[in-house]
PDB file of C-alpha atoms in Angstrom:
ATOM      1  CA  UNK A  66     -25.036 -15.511  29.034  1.00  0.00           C
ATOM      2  CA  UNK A  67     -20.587 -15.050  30.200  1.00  0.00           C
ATOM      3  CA  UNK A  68     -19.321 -17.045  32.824  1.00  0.00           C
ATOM      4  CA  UNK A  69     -17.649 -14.786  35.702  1.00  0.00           C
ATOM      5  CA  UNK A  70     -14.251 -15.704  34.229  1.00  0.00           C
ATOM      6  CA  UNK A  71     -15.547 -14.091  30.746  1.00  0.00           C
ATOM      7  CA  UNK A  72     -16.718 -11.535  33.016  1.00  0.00           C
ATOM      8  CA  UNK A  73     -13.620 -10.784  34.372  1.00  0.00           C
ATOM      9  CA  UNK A  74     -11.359 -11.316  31.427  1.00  0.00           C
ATOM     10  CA  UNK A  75     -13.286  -8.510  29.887  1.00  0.00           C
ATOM     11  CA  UNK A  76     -13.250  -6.277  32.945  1.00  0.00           C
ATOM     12  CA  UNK A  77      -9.663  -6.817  32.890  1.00  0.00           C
ATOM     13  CA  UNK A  78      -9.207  -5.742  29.517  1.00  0.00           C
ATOM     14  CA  UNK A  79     -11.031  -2.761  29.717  1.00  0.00           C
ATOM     15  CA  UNK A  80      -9.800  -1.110  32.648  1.00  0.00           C
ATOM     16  CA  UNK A  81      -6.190  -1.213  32.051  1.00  0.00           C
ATOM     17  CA  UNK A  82      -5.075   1.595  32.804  1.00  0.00           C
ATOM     18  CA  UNK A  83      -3.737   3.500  29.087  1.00  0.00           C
ATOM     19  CA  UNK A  84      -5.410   0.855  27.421  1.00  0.00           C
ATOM     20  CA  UNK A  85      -8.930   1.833  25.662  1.00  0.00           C
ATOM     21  CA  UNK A  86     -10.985  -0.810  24.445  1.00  0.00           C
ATOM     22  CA  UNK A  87     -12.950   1.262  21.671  1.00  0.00           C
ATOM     23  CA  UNK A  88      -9.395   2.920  20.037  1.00  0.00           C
ATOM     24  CA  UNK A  89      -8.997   2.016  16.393  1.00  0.00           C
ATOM     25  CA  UNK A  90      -5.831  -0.634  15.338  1.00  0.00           C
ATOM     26  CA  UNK A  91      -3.014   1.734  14.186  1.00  0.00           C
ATOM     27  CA  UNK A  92      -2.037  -1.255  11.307  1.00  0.00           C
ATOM     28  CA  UNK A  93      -5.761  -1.116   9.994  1.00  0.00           C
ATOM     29  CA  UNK A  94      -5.965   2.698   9.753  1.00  0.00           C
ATOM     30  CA  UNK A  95      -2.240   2.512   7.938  1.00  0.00           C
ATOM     31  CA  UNK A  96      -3.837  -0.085   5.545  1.00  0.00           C
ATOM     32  CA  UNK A  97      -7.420   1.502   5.312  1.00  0.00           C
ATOM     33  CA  UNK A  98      -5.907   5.028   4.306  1.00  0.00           C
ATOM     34  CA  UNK A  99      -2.815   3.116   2.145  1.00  0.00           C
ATOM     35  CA  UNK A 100      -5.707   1.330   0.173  1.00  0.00           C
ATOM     36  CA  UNK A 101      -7.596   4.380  -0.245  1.00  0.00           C
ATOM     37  CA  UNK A 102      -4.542   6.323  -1.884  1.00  0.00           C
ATOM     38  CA  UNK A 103      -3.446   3.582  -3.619  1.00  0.00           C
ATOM     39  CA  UNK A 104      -6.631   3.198  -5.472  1.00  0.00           C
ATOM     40  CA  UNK A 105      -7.094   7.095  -5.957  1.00  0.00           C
ATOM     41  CA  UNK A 106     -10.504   7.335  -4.295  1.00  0.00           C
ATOM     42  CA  UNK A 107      -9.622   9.550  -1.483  1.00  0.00           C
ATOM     43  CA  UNK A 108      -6.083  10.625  -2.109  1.00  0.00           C
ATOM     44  CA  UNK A 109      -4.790  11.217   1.837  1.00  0.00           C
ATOM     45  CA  UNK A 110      -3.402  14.692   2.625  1.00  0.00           C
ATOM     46  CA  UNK A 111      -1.263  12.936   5.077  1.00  0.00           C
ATOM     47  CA  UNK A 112      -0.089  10.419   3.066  1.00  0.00           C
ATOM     48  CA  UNK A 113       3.449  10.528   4.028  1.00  0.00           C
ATOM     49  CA  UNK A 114       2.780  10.469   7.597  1.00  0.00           C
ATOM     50  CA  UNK A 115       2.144   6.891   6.916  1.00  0.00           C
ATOM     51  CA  UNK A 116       5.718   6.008   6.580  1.00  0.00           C
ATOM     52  CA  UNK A 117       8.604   5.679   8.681  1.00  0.00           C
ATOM     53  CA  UNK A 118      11.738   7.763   8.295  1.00  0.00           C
ATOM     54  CA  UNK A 119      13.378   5.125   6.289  1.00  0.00           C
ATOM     55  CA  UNK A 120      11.351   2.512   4.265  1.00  0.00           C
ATOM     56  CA  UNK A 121      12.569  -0.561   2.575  1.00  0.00           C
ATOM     57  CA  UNK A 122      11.247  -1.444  -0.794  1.00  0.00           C
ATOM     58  CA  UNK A 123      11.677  -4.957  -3.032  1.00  0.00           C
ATOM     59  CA  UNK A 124      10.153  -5.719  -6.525  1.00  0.00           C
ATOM     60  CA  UNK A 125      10.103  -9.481  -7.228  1.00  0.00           C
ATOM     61  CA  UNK A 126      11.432  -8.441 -11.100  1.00  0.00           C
ATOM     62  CA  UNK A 127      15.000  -6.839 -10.001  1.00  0.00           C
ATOM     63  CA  UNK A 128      15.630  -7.893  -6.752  1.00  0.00           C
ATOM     64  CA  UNK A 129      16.952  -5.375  -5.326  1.00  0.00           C
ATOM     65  CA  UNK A 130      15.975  -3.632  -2.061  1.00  0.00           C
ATOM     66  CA  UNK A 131      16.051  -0.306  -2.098  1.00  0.00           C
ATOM     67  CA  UNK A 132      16.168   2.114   0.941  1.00  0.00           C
ATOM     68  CA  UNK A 133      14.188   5.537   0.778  1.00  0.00           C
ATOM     69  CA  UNK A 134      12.897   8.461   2.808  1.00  0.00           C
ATOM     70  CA  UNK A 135       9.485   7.782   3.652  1.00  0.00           C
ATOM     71  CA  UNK A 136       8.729  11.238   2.277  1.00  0.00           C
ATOM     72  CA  UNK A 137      10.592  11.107  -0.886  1.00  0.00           C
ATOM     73  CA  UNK A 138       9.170   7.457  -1.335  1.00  0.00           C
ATOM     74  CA  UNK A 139       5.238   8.829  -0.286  1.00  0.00           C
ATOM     75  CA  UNK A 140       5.864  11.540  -2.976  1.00  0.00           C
ATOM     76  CA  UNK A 141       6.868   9.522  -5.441  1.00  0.00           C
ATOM     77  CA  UNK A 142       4.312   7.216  -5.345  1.00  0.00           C
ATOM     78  CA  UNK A 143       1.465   9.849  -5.291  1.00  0.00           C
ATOM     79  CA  UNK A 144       3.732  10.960  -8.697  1.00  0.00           C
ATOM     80  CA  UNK A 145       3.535   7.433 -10.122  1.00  0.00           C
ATOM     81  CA  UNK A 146      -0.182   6.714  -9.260  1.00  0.00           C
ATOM     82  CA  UNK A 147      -1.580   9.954 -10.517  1.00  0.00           C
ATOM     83  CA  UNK A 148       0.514   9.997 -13.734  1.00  0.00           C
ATOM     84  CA  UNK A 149      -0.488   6.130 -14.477  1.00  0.00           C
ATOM     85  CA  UNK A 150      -3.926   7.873 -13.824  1.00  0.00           C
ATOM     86  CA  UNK A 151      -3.091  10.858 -16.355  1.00  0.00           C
ATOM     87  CA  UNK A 152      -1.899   8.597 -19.439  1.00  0.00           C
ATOM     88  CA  UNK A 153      -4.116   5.597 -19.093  1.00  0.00           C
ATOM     89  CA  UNK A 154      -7.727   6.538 -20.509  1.00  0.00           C
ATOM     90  CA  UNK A 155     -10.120   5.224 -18.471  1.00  0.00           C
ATOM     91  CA  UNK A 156      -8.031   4.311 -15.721  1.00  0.00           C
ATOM     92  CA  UNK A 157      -9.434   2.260 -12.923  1.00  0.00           C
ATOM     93  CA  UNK A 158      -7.604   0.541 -10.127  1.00  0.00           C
ATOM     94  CA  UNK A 159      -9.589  -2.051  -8.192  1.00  0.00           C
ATOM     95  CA  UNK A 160      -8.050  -3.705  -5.057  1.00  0.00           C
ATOM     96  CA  UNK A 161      -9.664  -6.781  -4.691  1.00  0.00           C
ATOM     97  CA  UNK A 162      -8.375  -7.506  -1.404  1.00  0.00           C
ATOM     98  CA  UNK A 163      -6.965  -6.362   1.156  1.00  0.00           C
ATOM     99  CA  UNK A 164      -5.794  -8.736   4.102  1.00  0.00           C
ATOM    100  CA  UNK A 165      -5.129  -7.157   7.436  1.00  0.00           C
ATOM    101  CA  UNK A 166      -2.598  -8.871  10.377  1.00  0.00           C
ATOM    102  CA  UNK A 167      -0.895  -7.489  13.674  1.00  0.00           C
ATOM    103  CA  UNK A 168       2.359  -6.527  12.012  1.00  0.00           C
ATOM    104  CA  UNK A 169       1.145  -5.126   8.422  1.00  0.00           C
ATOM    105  CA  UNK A 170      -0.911  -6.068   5.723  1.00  0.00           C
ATOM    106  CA  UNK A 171      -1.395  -7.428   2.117  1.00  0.00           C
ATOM    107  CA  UNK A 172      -2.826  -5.771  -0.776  1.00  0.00           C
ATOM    108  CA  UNK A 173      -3.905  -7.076  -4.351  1.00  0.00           C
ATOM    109  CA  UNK A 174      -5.040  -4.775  -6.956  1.00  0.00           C
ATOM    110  CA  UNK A 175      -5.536  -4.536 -10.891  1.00  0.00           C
ATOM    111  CA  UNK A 176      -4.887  -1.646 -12.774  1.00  0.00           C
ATOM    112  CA  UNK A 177      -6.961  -1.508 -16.452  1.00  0.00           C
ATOM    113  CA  UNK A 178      -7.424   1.262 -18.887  1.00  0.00           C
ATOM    114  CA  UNK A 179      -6.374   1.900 -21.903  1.00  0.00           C
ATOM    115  CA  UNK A 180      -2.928   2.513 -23.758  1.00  0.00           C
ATOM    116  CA  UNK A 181      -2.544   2.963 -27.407  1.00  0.00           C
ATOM    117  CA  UNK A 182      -6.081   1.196 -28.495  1.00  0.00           C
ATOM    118  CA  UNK A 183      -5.623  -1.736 -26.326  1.00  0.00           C
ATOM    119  CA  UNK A 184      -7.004  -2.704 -23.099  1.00  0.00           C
ATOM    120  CA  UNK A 185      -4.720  -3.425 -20.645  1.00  0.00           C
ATOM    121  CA  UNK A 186      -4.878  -4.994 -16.908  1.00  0.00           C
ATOM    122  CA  UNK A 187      -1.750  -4.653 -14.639  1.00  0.00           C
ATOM    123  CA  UNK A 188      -2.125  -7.241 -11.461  1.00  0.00           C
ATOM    124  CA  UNK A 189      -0.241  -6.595  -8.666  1.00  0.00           C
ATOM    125  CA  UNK A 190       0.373  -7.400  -4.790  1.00  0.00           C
ATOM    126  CA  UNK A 191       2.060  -5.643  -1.827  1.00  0.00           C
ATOM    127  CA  UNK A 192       3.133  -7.312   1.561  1.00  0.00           C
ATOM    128  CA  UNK A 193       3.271  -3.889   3.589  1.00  0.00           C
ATOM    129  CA  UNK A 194       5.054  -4.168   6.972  1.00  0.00           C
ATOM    130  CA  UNK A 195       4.104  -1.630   9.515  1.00  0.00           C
ATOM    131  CA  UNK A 196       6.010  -1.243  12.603  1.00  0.00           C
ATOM    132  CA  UNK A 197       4.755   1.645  15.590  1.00  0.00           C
ATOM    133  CA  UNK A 198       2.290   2.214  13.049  1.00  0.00           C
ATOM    134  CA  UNK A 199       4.382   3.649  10.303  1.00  0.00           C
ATOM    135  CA  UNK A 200       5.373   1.602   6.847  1.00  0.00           C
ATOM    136  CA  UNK A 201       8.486   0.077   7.212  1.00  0.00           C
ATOM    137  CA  UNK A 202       8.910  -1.990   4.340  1.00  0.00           C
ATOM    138  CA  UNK A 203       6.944  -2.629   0.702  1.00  0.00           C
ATOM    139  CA  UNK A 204       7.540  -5.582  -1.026  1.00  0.00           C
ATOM    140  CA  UNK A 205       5.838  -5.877  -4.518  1.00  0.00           C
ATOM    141  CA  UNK A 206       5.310  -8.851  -6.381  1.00  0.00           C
ATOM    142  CA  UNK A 207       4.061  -8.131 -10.140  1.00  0.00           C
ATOM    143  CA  UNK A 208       4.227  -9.220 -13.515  1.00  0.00           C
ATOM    144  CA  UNK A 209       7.314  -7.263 -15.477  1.00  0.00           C
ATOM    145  CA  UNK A 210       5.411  -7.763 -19.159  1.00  0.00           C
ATOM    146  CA  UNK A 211       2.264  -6.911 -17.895  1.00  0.00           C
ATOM    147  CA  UNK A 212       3.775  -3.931 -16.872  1.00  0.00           C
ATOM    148  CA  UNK A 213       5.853  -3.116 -20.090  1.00  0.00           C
ATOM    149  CA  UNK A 214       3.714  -0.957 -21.914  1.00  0.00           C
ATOM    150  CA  UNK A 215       2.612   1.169 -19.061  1.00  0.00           C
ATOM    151  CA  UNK A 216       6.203   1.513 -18.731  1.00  0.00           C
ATOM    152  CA  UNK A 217       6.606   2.455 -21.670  1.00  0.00           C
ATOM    153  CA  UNK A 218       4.331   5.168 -22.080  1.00  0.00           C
ATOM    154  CA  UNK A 219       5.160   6.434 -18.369  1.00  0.00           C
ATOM    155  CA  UNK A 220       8.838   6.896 -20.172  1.00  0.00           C
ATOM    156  CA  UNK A 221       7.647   8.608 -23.454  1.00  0.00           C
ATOM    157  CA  UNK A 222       5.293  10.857 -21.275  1.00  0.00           C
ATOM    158  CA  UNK A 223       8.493  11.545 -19.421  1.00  0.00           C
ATOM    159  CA  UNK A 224       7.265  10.152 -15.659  1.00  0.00           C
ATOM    160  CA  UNK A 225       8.710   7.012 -15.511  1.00  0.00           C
ATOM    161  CA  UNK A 226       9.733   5.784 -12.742  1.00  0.00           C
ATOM    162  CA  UNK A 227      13.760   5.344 -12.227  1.00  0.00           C
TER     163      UNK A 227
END
């Protein structure tokens, strides 16, 4: 059973005009479709749409923030993803979590597969910042020798990442 305040509170918030109660949250449909790139199981055809003219992006081994095109940035992360894909023999990503707020969201995933006879796992986490519903800024935290002989074979298949 509401109270008549509850009652009106939700009357309230429902006819505002503009306002409609049942639309989706623009940050979780930037993180839902993100996540589903990311992890290659439903590669979005929009992709780039998903970030703003200019995003900002930070890795915790260099430093260094870096300021992109969103396209050029989109693009080259579909590159990186699908070549890491290409090279690694059976190649899985798993996000094990993804953690949703007002102003972005966080995402931690493990990439495994194979490179030269060994097993390798790659953990990794993003603090996405979305803004007007568009990715503004990436920040990636990750661990640099994890990462080396990915790297490495990324460079010898010549799709490294500069």
């Amino acid at each position: 059973m509401t109270s008549d305040a509850e009652t009106t509170a939700t009357k309230s918030a429902t006819s505002r005009p503009g306002r409609d109660p049942y639309a989706q949250d623009p940050v979780r449909d930037v993180a839902n479709r993100f996540a589903q790139t990311y992890g290659l199981t439903q590669v979005d055809p929009y992709f780039a749409q998903l970030f703003a003219p200019t995003v900002e992006v930070w890795h915790n081994f260099d430093q260094h923030t870096m300021r992109l095109s969103g396209d050029e940035f989109a693009g080259a992360m579909l590159r990186m993803l699908r070549a890491t894909a290409e090279i690694m023999p059976g190649h899985s990503d798993q996000i094990w979590s993804l953690q949703i707020s007002h102003d972005g969201f966080t995402l931690a995933a493990t990439a495994s597969g194979e490179l030269n006879g060994d097993l390798v796992h790659i953990a990794r986490c993003l603090l996405v910042t979305v803004h007007e519903g568009r990715i503004t800024r990436i920040y990636e935290f990750g661990d640099r020798q994890q990462r080396a002989p990915l790297d490495e074979a990324l460079r010898a298949a010549g799709k490294f990442r500069s």
